[in-house]
Coordinates of C-alpha atoms and ligand atoms in Angstrom, one line a residue:
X99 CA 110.4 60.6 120.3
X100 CA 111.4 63.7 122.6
X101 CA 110.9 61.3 125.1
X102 CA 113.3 58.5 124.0
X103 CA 115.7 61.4 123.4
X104 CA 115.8 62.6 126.8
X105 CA 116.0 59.1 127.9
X106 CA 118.6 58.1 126.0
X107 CA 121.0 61.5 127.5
X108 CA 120.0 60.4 130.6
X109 CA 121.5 56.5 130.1
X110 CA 124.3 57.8 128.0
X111 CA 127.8 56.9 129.7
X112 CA 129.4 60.2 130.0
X113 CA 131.2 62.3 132.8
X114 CA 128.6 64.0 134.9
X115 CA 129.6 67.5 133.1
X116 CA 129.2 65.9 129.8
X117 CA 125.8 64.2 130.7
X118 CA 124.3 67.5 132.3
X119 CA 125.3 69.9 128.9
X120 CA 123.7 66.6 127.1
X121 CA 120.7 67.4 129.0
X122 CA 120.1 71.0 128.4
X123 CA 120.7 70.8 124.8
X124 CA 118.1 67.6 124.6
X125 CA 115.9 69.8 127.4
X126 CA 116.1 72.4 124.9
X127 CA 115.1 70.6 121.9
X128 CA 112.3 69.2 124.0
X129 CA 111.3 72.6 124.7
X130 CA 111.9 74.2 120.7
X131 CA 110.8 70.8 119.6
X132 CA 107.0 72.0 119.0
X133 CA 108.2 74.2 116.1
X134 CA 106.7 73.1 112.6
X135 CA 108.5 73.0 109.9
X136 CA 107.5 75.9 107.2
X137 CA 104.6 74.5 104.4
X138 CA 105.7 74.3 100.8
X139 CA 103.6 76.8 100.2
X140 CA 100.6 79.2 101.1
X141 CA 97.6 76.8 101.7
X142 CA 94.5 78.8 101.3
X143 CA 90.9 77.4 103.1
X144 CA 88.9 80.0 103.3
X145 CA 88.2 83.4 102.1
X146 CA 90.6 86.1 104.4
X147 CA 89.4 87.2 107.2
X148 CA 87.9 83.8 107.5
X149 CA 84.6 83.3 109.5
X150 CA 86.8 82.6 112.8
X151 CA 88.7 85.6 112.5
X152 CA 85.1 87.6 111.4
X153 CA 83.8 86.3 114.7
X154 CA 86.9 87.0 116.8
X155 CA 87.3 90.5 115.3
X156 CA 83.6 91.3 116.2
X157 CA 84.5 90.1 120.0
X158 CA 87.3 92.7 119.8
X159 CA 85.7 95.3 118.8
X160 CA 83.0 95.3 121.2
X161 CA 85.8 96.1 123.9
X162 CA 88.1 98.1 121.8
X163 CA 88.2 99.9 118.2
X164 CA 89.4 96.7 116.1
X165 CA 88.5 97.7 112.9
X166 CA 92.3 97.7 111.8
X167 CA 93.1 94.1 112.4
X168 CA 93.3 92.0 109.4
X169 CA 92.4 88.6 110.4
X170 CA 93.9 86.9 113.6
X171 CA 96.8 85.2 113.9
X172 CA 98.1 81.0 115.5
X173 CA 101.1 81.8 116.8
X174 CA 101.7 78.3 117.6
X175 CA 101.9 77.1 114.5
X176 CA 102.7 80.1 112.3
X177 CA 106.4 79.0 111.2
X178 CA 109.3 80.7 109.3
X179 CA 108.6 83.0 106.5
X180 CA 104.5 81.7 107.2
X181 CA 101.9 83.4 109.2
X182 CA 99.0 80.7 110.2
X183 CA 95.5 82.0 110.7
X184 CA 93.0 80.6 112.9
X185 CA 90.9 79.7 110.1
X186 CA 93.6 77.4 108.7
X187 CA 95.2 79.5 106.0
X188 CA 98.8 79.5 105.8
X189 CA 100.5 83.2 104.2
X190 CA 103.6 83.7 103.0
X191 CA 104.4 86.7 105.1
X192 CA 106.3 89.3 103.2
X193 CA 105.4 92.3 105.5
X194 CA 106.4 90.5 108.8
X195 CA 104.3 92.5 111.5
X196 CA 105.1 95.8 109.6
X197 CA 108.9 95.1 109.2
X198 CA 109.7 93.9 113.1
X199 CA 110.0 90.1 112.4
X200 CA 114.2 89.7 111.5
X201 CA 113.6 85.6 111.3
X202 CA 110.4 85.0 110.6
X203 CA 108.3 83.6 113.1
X204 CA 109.3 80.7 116.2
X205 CA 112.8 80.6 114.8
X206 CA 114.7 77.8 117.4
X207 CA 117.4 80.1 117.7
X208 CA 114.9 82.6 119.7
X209 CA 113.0 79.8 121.1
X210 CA 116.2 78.2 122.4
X211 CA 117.4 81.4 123.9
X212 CA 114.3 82.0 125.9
X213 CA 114.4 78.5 126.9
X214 CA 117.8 79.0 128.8
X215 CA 117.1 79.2 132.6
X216 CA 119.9 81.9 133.1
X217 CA 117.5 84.0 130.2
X218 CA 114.1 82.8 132.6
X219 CA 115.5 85.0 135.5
X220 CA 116.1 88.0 133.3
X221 CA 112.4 87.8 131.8
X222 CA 110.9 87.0 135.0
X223 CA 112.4 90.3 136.8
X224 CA 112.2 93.3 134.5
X225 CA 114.4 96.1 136.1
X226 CA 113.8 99.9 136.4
X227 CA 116.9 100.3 134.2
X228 CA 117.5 103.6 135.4
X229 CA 117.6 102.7 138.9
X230 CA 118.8 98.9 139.4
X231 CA 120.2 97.0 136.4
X232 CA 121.2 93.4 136.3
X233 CA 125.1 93.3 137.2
X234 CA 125.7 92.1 133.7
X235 CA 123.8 94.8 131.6
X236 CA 126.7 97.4 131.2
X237 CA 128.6 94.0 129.6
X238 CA 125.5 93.5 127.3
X239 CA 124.9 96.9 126.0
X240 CA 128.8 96.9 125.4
X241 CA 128.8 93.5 123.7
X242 CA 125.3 93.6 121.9
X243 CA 124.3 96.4 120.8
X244 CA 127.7 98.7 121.2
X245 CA 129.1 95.5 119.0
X246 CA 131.1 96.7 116.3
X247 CA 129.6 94.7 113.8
X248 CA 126.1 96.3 115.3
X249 CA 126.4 99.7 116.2
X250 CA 126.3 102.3 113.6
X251 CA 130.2 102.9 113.2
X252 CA 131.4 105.8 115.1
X253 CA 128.6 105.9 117.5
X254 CA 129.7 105.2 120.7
X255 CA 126.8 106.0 123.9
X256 CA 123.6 103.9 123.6
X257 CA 120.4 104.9 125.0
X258 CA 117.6 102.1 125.4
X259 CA 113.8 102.7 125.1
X260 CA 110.8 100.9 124.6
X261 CA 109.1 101.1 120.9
X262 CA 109.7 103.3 117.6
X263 CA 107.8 106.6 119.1
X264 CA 109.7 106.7 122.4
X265 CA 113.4 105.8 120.8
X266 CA 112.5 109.5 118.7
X267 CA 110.5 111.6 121.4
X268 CA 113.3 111.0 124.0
X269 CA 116.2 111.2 121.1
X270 CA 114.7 115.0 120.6
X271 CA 114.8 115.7 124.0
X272 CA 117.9 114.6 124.2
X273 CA 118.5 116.5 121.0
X274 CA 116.8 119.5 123.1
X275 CA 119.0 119.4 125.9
X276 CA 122.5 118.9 123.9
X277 CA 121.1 122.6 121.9
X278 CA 120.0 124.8 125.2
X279 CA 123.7 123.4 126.6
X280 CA 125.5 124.8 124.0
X281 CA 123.8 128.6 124.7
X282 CA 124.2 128.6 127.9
X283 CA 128.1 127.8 127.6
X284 CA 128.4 125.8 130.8
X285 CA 126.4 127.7 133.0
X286 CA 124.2 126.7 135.4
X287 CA 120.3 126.8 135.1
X288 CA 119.3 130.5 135.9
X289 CA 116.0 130.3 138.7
X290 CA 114.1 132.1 136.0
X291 CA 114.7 129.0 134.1
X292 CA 114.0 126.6 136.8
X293 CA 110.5 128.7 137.6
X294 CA 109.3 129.4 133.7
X295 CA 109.8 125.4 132.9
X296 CA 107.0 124.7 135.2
X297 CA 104.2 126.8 133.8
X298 CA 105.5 126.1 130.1
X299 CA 107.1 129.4 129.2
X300 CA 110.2 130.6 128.3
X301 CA 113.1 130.7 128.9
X302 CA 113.1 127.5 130.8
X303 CA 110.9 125.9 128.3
X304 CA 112.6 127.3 125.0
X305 CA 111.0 127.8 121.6
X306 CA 113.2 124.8 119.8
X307 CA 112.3 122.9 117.4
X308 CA 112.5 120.0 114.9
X309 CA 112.6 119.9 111.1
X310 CA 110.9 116.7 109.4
X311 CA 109.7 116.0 105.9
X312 CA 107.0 116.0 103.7
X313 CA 105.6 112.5 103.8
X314 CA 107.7 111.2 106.7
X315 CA 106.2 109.0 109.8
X316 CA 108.2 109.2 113.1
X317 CA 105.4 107.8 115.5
X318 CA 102.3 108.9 116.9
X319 CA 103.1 110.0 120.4
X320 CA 102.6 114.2 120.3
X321 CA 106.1 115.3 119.7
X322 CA 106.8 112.8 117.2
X323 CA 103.1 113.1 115.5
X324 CA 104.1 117.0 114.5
X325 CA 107.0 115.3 112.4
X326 CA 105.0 112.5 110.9
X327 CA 103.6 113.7 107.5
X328 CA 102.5 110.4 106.4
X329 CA 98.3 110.5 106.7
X330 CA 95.8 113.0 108.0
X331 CA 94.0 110.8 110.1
X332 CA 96.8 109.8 112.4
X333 CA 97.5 114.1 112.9
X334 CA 93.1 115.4 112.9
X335 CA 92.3 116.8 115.9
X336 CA 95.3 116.2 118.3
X337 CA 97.7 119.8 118.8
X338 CA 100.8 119.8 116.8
X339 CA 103.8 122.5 117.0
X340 CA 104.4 124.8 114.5
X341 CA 107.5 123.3 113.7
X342 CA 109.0 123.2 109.9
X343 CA 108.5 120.7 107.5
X344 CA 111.0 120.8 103.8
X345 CA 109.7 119.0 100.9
X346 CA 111.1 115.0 101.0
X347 CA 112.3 114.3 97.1
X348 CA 110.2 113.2 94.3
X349 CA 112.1 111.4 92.1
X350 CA 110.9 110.3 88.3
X351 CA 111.2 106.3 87.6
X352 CA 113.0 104.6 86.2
X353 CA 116.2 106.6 88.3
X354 CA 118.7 106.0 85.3
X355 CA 116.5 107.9 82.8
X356 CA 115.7 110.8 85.1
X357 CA 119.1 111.8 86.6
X358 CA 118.8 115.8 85.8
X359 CA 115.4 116.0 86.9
X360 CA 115.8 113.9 90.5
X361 CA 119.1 115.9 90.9
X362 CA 117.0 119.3 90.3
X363 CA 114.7 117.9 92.4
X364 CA 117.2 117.3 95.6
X365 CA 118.5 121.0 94.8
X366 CA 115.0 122.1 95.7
X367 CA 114.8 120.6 98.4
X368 CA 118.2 121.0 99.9
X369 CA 117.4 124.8 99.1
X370 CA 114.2 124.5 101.4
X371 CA 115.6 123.2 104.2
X372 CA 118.0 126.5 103.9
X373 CA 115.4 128.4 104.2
X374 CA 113.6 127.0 106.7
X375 CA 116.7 127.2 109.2
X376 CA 116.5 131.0 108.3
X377 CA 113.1 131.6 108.9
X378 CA 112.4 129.3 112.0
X379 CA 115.5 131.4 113.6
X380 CA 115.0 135.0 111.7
X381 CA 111.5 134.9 111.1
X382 CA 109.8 133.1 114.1
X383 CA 112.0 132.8 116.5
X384 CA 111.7 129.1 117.0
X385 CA 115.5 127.7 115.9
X386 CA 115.9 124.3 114.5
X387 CA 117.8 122.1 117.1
X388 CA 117.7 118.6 115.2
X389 CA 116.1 117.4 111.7
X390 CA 114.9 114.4 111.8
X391 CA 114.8 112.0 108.1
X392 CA 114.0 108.0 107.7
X393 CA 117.1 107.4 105.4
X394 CA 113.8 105.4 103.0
X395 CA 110.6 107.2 104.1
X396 CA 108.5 103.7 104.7
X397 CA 104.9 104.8 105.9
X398 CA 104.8 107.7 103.4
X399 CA 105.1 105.5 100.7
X400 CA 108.2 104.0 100.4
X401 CA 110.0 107.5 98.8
X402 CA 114.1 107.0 98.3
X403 CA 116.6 110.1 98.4
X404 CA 120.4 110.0 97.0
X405 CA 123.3 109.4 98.7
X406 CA 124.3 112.7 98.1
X407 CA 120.9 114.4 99.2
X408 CA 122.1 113.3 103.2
X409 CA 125.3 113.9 102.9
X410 CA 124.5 117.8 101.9
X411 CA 121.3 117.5 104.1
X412 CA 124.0 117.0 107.3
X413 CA 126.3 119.8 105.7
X414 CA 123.5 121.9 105.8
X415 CA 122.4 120.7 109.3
X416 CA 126.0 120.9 110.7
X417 CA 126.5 124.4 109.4
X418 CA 123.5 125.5 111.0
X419 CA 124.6 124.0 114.7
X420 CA 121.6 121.4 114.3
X421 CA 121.7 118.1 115.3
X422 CA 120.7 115.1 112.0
X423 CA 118.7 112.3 114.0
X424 CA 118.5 109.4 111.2
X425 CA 115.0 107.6 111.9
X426 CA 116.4 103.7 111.3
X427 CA 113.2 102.3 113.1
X428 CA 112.2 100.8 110.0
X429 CA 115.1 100.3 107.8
X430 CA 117.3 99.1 110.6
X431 CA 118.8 95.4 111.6
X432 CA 119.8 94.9 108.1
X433 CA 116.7 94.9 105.7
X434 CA 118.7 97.1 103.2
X435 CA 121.3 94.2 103.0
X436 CA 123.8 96.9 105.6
X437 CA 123.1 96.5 109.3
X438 CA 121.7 100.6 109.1
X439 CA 120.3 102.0 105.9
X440 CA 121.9 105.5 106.1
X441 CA 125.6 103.4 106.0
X442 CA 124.4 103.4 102.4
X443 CA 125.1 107.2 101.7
X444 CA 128.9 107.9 102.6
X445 CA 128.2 110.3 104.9
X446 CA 131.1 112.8 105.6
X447 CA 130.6 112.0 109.5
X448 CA 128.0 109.9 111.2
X449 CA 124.9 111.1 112.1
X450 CA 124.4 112.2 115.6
X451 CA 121.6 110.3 116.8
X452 CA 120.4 106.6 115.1
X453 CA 117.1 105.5 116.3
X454 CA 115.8 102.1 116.3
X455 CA 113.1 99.7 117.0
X456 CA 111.4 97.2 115.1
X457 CA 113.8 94.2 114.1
X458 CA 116.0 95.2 116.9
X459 CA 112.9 93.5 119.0
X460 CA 114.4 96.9 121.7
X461 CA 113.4 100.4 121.3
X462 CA 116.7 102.9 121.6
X463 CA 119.0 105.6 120.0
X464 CA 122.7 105.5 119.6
X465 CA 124.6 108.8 119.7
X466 CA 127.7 110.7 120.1
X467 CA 128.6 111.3 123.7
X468 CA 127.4 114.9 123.6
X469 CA 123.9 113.9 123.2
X470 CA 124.3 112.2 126.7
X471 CA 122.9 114.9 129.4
X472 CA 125.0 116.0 131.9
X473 CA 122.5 115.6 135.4
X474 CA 120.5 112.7 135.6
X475 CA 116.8 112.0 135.3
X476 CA 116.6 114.0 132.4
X477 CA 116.0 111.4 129.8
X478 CA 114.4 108.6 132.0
X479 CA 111.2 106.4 133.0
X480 CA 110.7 103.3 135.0
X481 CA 111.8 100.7 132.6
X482 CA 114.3 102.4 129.8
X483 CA 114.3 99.3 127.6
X484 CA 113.9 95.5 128.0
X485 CA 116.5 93.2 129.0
X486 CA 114.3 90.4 128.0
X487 CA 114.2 92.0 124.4
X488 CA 117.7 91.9 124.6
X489 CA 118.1 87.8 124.8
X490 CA 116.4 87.8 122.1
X491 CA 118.4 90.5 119.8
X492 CA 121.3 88.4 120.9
X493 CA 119.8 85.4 119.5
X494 CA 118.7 87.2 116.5
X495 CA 122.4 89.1 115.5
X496 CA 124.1 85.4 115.6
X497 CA 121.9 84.1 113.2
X498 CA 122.1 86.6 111.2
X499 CA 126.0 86.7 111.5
X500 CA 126.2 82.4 111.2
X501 CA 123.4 82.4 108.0
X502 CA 125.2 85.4 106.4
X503 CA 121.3 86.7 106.5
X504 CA 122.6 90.3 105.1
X505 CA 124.3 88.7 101.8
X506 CA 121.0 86.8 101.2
X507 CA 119.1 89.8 101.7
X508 CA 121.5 91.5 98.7
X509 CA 121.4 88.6 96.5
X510 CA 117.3 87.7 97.0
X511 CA 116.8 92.0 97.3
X512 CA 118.2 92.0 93.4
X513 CA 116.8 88.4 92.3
X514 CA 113.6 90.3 93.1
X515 CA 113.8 93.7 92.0
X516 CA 115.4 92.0 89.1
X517 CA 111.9 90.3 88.5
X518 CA 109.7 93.2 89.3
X519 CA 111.3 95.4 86.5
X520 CA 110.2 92.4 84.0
X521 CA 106.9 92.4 85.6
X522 CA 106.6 96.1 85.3
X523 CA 107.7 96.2 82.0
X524 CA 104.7 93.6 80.8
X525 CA 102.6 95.8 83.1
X526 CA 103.0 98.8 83.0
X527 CA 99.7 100.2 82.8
X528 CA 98.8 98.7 86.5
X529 CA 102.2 99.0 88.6
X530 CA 105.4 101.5 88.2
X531 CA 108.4 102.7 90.2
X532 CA 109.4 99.6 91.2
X533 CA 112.5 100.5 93.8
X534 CA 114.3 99.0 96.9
X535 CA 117.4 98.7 98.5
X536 CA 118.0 94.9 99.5
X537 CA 114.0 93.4 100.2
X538 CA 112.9 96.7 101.4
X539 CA 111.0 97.3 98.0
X540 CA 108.4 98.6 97.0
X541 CA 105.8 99.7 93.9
X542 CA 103.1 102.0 93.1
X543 CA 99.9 101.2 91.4
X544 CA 98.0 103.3 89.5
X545 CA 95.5 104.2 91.8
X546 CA 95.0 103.7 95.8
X547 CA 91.5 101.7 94.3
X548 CA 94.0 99.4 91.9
X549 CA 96.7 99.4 95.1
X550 CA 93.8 97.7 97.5
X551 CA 92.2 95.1 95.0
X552 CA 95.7 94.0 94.1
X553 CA 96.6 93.6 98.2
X554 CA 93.5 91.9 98.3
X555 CA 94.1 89.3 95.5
X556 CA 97.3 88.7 96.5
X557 CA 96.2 87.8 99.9
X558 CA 93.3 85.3 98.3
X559 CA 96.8 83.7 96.8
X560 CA 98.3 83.6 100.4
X561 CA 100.4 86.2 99.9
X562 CA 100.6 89.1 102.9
X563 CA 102.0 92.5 101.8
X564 CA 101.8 95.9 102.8
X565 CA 100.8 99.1 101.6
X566 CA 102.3 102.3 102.2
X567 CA 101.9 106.1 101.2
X568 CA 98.7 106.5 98.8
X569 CA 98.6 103.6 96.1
X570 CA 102.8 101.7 96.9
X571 CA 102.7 97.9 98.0
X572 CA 105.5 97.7 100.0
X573 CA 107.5 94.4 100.6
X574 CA 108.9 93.7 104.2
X575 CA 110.0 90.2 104.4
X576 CA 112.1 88.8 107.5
X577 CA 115.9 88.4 106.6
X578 CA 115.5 85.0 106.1
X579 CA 113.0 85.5 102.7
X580 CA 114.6 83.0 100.4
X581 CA 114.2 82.8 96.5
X582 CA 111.9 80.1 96.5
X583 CA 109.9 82.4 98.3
X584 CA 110.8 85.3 95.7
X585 CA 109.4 82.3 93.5
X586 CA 106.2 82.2 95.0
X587 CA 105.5 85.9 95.8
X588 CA 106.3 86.7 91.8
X589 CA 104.4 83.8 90.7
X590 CA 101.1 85.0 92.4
X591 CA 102.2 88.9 91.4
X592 CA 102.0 87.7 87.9
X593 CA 98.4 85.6 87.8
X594 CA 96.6 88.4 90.2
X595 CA 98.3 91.4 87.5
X596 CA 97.3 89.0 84.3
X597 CA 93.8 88.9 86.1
Ligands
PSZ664 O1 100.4 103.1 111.8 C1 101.3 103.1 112.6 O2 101.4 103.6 113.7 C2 102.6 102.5 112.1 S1 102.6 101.4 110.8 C3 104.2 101.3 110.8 C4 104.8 102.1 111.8 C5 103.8 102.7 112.5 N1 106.1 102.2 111.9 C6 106.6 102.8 113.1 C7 107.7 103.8 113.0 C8 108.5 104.0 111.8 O3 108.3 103.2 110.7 C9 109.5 104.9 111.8 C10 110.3 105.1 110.6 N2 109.7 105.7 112.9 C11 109.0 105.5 114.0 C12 108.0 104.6 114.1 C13 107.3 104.5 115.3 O4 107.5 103.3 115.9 P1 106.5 102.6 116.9 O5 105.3 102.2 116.1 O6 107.2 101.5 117.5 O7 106.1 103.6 117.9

């Protein structure tokens, strides 16, 4: 059929112009034309990991520590909101490769784009960014991600990185730099400075440092691991800094029956994070240049703050000459049904650094101009970013603009929180705090025992989750999760919890 298609452009009478754009479209579809078509539902064929997968995952392992890796994945044919596995089960996937899959997977839009010949040169020949971009890459980063229906309002530089943990270790460096500039008032760097840098000592290498919270993940490279809080095995044995860490908020569930308590609660923690400036500057001498905060803490369990715990958390951050670097690497690229989570909270300004990753296929951080050093090669390595991720953001943000993905995600985020307070209500025993902002939503189980079996059932259904924090299932599903899917994820929720 592809065949007779491309035959049939090719006899077509039609100016040459006409008959070469005929061509690339058809060439295209010949080229997207592989992509299945999503199943009705999850088809399960064996038990999960499968024997396949067993037998793969044991060939892994003898060359690298594989024990994480849940079963292995077809690529090929996974499809849409379905992950295929090798053994022939087909998953609904409502955890999308831990939040990073915006479409699901081989959407045509993608496909189509990487397709494009133009797209082939800028894939084949990744640049050192830093050194030698493409002619057109100011032009993209202005009308991609600087697009004002993309970028963070009010945030006007863009820096480009690679994954989650290097958007956040060079956005505090950056946060570093922006803080030592400010003491030394213009000046230039002393040759004490220039000479104490170099063995690690002050003053060119300063005793700064950065506030996180209880419970928060950042990444897993060392500066970022001292601000992740999420699990003691990512932290044992590797050297942290003694930098300060104020309590994240505990709210009480249901929110509209605890209000006093959870505002109490914020007041603690607010008052903590006073404190902390106070004694990291009085006390130890190691000032707080930035705080860092995921506006939902996702790898600590899915743990929600008030609108009007940020907006005094960047009072209290401003006041103190402190930089706020919102952690979007996660809640970015419109999983809250808002392009950036924290443009949920009103906040007085916007933050001063917005890092991302994840759905926005990129690493990066936007900022204000200040946050943009002054000499070169300060925040820099060979490839700063991906063009190639790029084409594909750029294929992502116009689908998600033409579907009106983040309306869906509002409307199927509340047709399924809307469900999951039923189902909580009938069980409450097993699963509470049920909670979200658009499909980013989450419950806890009673116990981190009851959290795994559950997983585990679910996934005998064909249904892929995740779970987060000590005993939350977390639900991560691509923009494009529709309500039959809802259907289908609630369906199986129901049998495994009446099991
Ligand atoms: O176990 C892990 O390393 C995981 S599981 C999920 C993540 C990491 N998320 C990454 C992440 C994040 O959720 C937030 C809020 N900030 C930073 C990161 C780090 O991103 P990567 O993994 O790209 O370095």
């Amino acid at each position: 059929m592809i065949v007779n298609k491309c035959h049939r452009a090719l006899n077509a009478r039609t100016s040459l112009r006409q008959l070469l754009n005929g061509v690339t479209t058809t060439w295209n579809r010949c080229l997207t034309g592989s992509v299945s078509r999503e199943p009705e539902g999850p088809v399960i064929m064996t038990e999960i990991p499968g024997p396949r997968s067993r037998s793969l995952i044991q060939e892994l392992n003898a060359i690298q520590q594989a024990s994480s890796v849940q079963f292995f994945a077809d690529y090929e044919k996974s499809s849409g909101n379905y992950i295929m596995d090798v053994d022939g089960n087909a998953l609904l996937d409502v955890y999308m490769q831990i939040s990073s899959m915006p479409l699901g997977y081989n959407h045509p839009a993608m496909l189509e784009a990487l397709a494009d010949p133009v797209n082939q040169k800028i894939i084949a020949n990744r640049p050192a960014l830093g050194v030698f971009p493409g002619k057109d890459w100011p032009n993209r980063l202005r009308n991609i991600l600087l697009n004002k229906e993309v970028a963070p309002s009010g945030l006007s530089h863009i820096t480009t990185m690679m994954c989650g943990s290097c958007s956040n270790e060079n956005a505090f460096k950056s946060i570093f730099i922006w803080y030592a500039e400010k003491q030394r008032q213009g000046k230039p760097f002393t040759k004490d400075e220039m000479e104490s840098c170099m063995i690690n000592q002050i003053p060119g290498s300063p005793r700064y440092s950065i506030m996180s919270f209880t419970g928060g993940f950042h990444g897993r490279t060392i500066a970022c691991l001292s601000t992740t809080h999420s699990k003691y095995i990512h932290k044992i044995d590797v050297p942290a800094f003694d930098w300060p860490i104020a309590s994240f908020p505990e709210y009480k569930y249901p929110l509209e029956e605890n209000v006093r308590e959870n505002q109490t609660e914020d007041k603690r923690c607010l008052a903590e994070v006073e404190e902390l400036f106070e004694k990291y500057k009085k006390e130890k001498k190691v000032p707080v240049a930035g705080v860092i905060i995921e506006p939902i803490q996702s790898e600590g369990g899915d743990n929600h703050a008030s609108p009007e715990f940020f907006q005094e958390l960047q009072r209290i951050t401003r006041k103190h000459g402190a930089a706020l670097l919102i952690d979007e690497v996660q809640t970015g690229c419109g999983p809250t049904g808002k392009m950036w989570c924290h443009e949920h909270f009103n906040l007085d300004t916007p933050p001063d650094v917005v890092t991302f990753s994840k759905k926005m296929q990129l690493g990066g951080y936007y900022h204000w101009e200040d946050f943009k050093p002054k000499q070169s090669y300060r925040v820099f390595n060979t490839w700063m970013g991906d063009p190639s991720k790029l084409i594909l953001l750029e294929a992502i943000l116009k689908v998600i603009k033409k579907d009106n993905l983040l309306d869906r995600v509002v409307r199927v985020g509340d047709y399924m929180l809307k469900n999951l307070i039923d189902i909580q209500k009938d069980h409450s025993s097993v699963i509470n705090a049920v909670r979200g902002r658009g499909t980013l939503i989450a419950f806890n189980c009673l116990s981190p025992e009851m959290r795994d079996t559950i997983m585990k059932k679910l996934a005998a259904k064909g249904i892929q989750v995740g779970g987060c924090g000590n005993q939350a299932v977390r639900l991560r599903p691509a923009l494009t999760f529709a309500e039959h899917h809802a259907d289908i994820f609630l369906d199986a929720l129901r049998t495994v919890l009446n099991e």
